[in-house]
Coordinates of C-alpha atoms in Angstrom, one line a residue:
X1 CA 85.4 141.4 118.0
X2 CA 83.8 144.9 117.7
X3 CA 84.7 148.4 118.2
X4 CA 83.6 149.6 121.6
X5 CA 81.8 152.6 120.1
X6 CA 79.4 150.0 118.4
X7 CA 76.8 150.3 121.3
X8 CA 76.7 154.0 120.8
X9 CA 76.4 153.5 117.4
X10 CA 73.7 151.0 117.2
X11 CA 71.6 152.6 119.8
X12 CA 71.0 155.6 118.2
X13 CA 68.7 156.6 115.5
X14 CA 69.7 159.3 112.7
X15 CA 66.6 162.0 112.6
X16 CA 64.5 159.2 111.1
X17 CA 61.8 161.4 112.3
X18 CA 63.0 164.6 110.6
X19 CA 61.7 165.2 107.2
X20 CA 64.2 168.3 106.2
X21 CA 67.8 167.6 106.2
X22 CA 70.4 168.8 104.3
X23 CA 73.9 167.1 103.7
X24 CA 75.7 169.1 106.2
X25 CA 73.3 168.2 109.0
X26 CA 73.5 164.7 108.0
X27 CA 77.2 164.7 108.3
X28 CA 77.0 166.6 111.9
X29 CA 74.5 163.8 113.0
X30 CA 76.6 160.7 111.8
X31 CA 79.6 162.6 113.0
X32 CA 78.2 162.5 116.4
X33 CA 77.7 159.0 116.5
X34 CA 81.7 158.7 116.4
X35 CA 82.6 158.1 112.9
X36 CA 85.4 159.4 112.1
X37 CA 88.3 159.9 109.5
X38 CA 89.9 156.3 108.6
X39 CA 87.3 154.2 109.9
X40 CA 86.1 151.1 108.5
X41 CA 82.6 151.4 108.3
X42 CA 79.9 148.5 107.7
X43 CA 76.2 150.2 106.8
X44 CA 72.8 148.8 106.4
X45 CA 70.5 151.0 105.0
X46 CA 66.9 151.1 103.7
X47 CA 66.8 154.1 100.9
X48 CA 63.1 153.7 101.4
X49 CA 63.3 155.4 104.5
X50 CA 66.0 157.8 103.7
X51 CA 64.8 159.4 100.5
X52 CA 62.1 161.4 102.7
X53 CA 65.4 163.5 103.4
X54 CA 65.6 164.6 99.8
X55 CA 69.3 163.0 99.3
X56 CA 70.0 160.7 96.5
X57 CA 71.9 157.4 97.1
X58 CA 74.8 159.1 96.0
X59 CA 75.0 161.9 97.8
X60 CA 74.3 159.6 101.1
X61 CA 77.3 157.5 100.0
X62 CA 79.5 160.7 99.2
X63 CA 78.4 162.2 103.0
X64 CA 79.5 158.8 104.1
X65 CA 82.9 158.5 102.4
X66 CA 83.5 162.5 103.6
X67 CA 83.3 160.8 107.1
X68 CA 85.8 158.5 106.8
X69 CA 87.9 160.0 104.5
X70 CA 90.6 158.3 101.8
X71 CA 92.1 156.5 104.8
X72 CA 88.9 154.6 105.4
X73 CA 86.9 151.7 104.1
X74 CA 82.9 151.4 103.4
X75 CA 81.2 148.1 103.3
X76 CA 77.7 147.5 102.5
X77 CA 75.7 144.3 102.1
X78 CA 75.4 143.3 98.2
X79 CA 73.0 140.3 98.3
X80 CA 72.3 139.2 94.6
X81 CA 68.4 138.3 93.7
X82 CA 68.1 134.7 93.5
X83 CA 64.9 133.3 92.3
X84 CA 63.0 131.0 95.1
X85 CA 65.9 131.9 97.4
X86 CA 65.3 130.3 101.0
X87 CA 64.0 132.5 103.7
X88 CA 65.7 133.8 106.8
X89 CA 69.4 132.3 107.9
X90 CA 68.3 129.2 105.6
X91 CA 69.6 131.4 102.7
X92 CA 73.3 131.4 104.2
X93 CA 73.8 127.4 103.1
X94 CA 73.8 126.4 99.3
X95 CA 72.2 123.0 100.4
X96 CA 68.9 124.6 101.1
X97 CA 68.8 125.8 97.6
X98 CA 66.8 123.9 95.2
X99 CA 68.8 124.9 92.4
X100 CA 72.4 126.1 92.7
X101 CA 72.3 129.7 92.4
X102 CA 74.3 131.6 89.6
X103 CA 76.2 134.7 90.6
X104 CA 77.9 136.7 88.2
X105 CA 79.9 139.2 90.5
X106 CA 79.8 142.1 88.0
X107 CA 76.0 141.8 87.0
X108 CA 73.9 139.9 89.2
X109 CA 71.2 142.6 90.5
X110 CA 71.2 143.8 94.2
X111 CA 68.6 143.1 96.7
X112 CA 69.7 144.6 99.7
X113 CA 68.6 148.5 98.6
X114 CA 69.6 151.7 96.2
X115 CA 72.9 152.4 98.6
X116 CA 74.6 149.4 97.8
X117 CA 73.4 149.3 94.0
X118 CA 74.9 152.8 94.1
X119 CA 78.0 152.1 95.4
X120 CA 78.7 149.2 93.1
X121 CA 78.6 151.1 90.0
X122 CA 81.7 153.4 91.5
X123 CA 84.8 153.0 89.9
X124 CA 87.3 151.4 92.5
X125 CA 84.2 149.4 94.3
X126 CA 84.8 145.7 94.8
X127 CA 82.0 143.1 95.2
X128 CA 82.9 140.1 96.9
X129 CA 82.7 136.7 95.3
X130 CA 80.5 135.0 97.7
X131 CA 77.2 134.2 96.3
X132 CA 75.1 134.0 99.8
X133 CA 76.6 136.7 101.4
X134 CA 77.8 138.9 98.9
X135 CA 79.3 142.4 100.0
X136 CA 80.7 145.8 98.0
X137 CA 83.8 147.5 99.4
X138 CA 85.2 151.1 98.7
X139 CA 88.5 152.5 100.0
X140 CA 91.7 152.0 101.5
X141 CA 91.5 148.3 102.2
X142 CA 89.0 146.9 100.1
X143 CA 91.7 144.9 98.4
X144 CA 92.6 143.1 101.6
X145 CA 89.1 142.7 103.1
X146 CA 87.5 141.2 99.8
X147 CA 87.3 137.5 100.1
X148 CA 89.5 135.5 97.6
X149 CA 87.8 131.9 98.3
X150 CA 86.2 129.4 96.2
X151 CA 82.9 128.7 97.8
X152 CA 81.2 125.3 97.8
X153 CA 78.6 123.3 99.9
X154 CA 80.7 123.7 102.9
X155 CA 81.8 127.3 102.7
X156 CA 80.6 129.4 105.6
X157 CA 79.5 132.9 104.2
X158 CA 80.4 134.7 107.3
X159 CA 83.2 132.5 108.4
X160 CA 87.2 132.4 107.6
X161 CA 88.4 134.3 104.8
X162 CA 84.9 136.4 104.4
X163 CA 84.4 139.9 104.1
X164 CA 83.0 140.7 107.7
X165 CA 85.7 137.9 108.9
X166 CA 88.4 140.0 107.4
X167 CA 87.2 143.4 108.3
X168 CA 87.5 142.6 111.8
X169 CA 91.4 143.2 111.5
X170 CA 90.1 147.2 111.0
X171 CA 88.0 147.2 114.0
X172 CA 84.6 147.9 112.1
X173 CA 82.0 150.0 113.0
X174 CA 78.1 149.3 112.1
X175 CA 75.9 151.9 110.9
X176 CA 72.3 151.1 110.6
X177 CA 70.3 153.9 108.3
X178 CA 66.3 153.4 108.5
X179 CA 66.5 149.3 109.4
X180 CA 66.1 147.4 112.5
X181 CA 69.5 146.3 113.8
X182 CA 68.3 143.5 115.5
X183 CA 67.1 142.0 111.8
X184 CA 70.1 143.5 109.8
X185 CA 73.2 142.5 111.8
X186 CA 74.9 140.0 109.5
X187 CA 78.0 140.5 111.6
X188 CA 76.4 138.3 114.5
X189 CA 76.7 135.3 112.3
X190 CA 80.8 135.8 112.2
X191 CA 81.1 134.2 115.8
X192 CA 79.6 131.3 115.0
X193 CA 81.0 130.8 111.4
X194 CA 84.3 131.7 112.6
X195 CA 83.8 128.7 115.3
X196 CA 81.6 125.8 113.7
X197 CA 83.2 123.1 116.1
X198 CA 81.8 124.9 119.0
X199 CA 78.2 126.1 117.7
X200 CA 75.5 125.7 118.7
X201 CA 76.8 126.3 122.2
X202 CA 76.1 123.4 124.2
X203 CA 73.7 123.7 127.0

């Protein structure tokens, strides 16, 4: 499912202890992880950890887009803010919500940080229709990666037709900026959602 470079990417941190960094150095650091032109890049981030570098969210996005170029595609989680949202992975099932969440793909505020918040405002960006695992996509393959499904209580947010599942055809790379990959890697749910009849694995 994953690019062979993924271990290289998730097991390195990006100068998180260095308080002085310019955009060129940031680019070189990302490039050293194997990110290159044409990549499909899924980014999980925390701007509160990144702002010490003195770069704005837009500058960081510009750096990412410069690395992957016009042939690449950038994807970020754009989870909407829902009142009384279930905790942890329970939020991925509509049946766990006391009230059905109201999601406006154009207006619902994002709880997953300043970077996806900035990306969703860029002309040409596409925000997915899934209310439970909304993603924002920008780049060459945004149309084919975006979901086009009608969601119901039985929908699986990382399953067939979802953004993460659709991105697999482009061999995506995962990048974690200022966040712990263990708690942020939504991609791990794609395997179970694509194979619900085989999950959980029987002992």
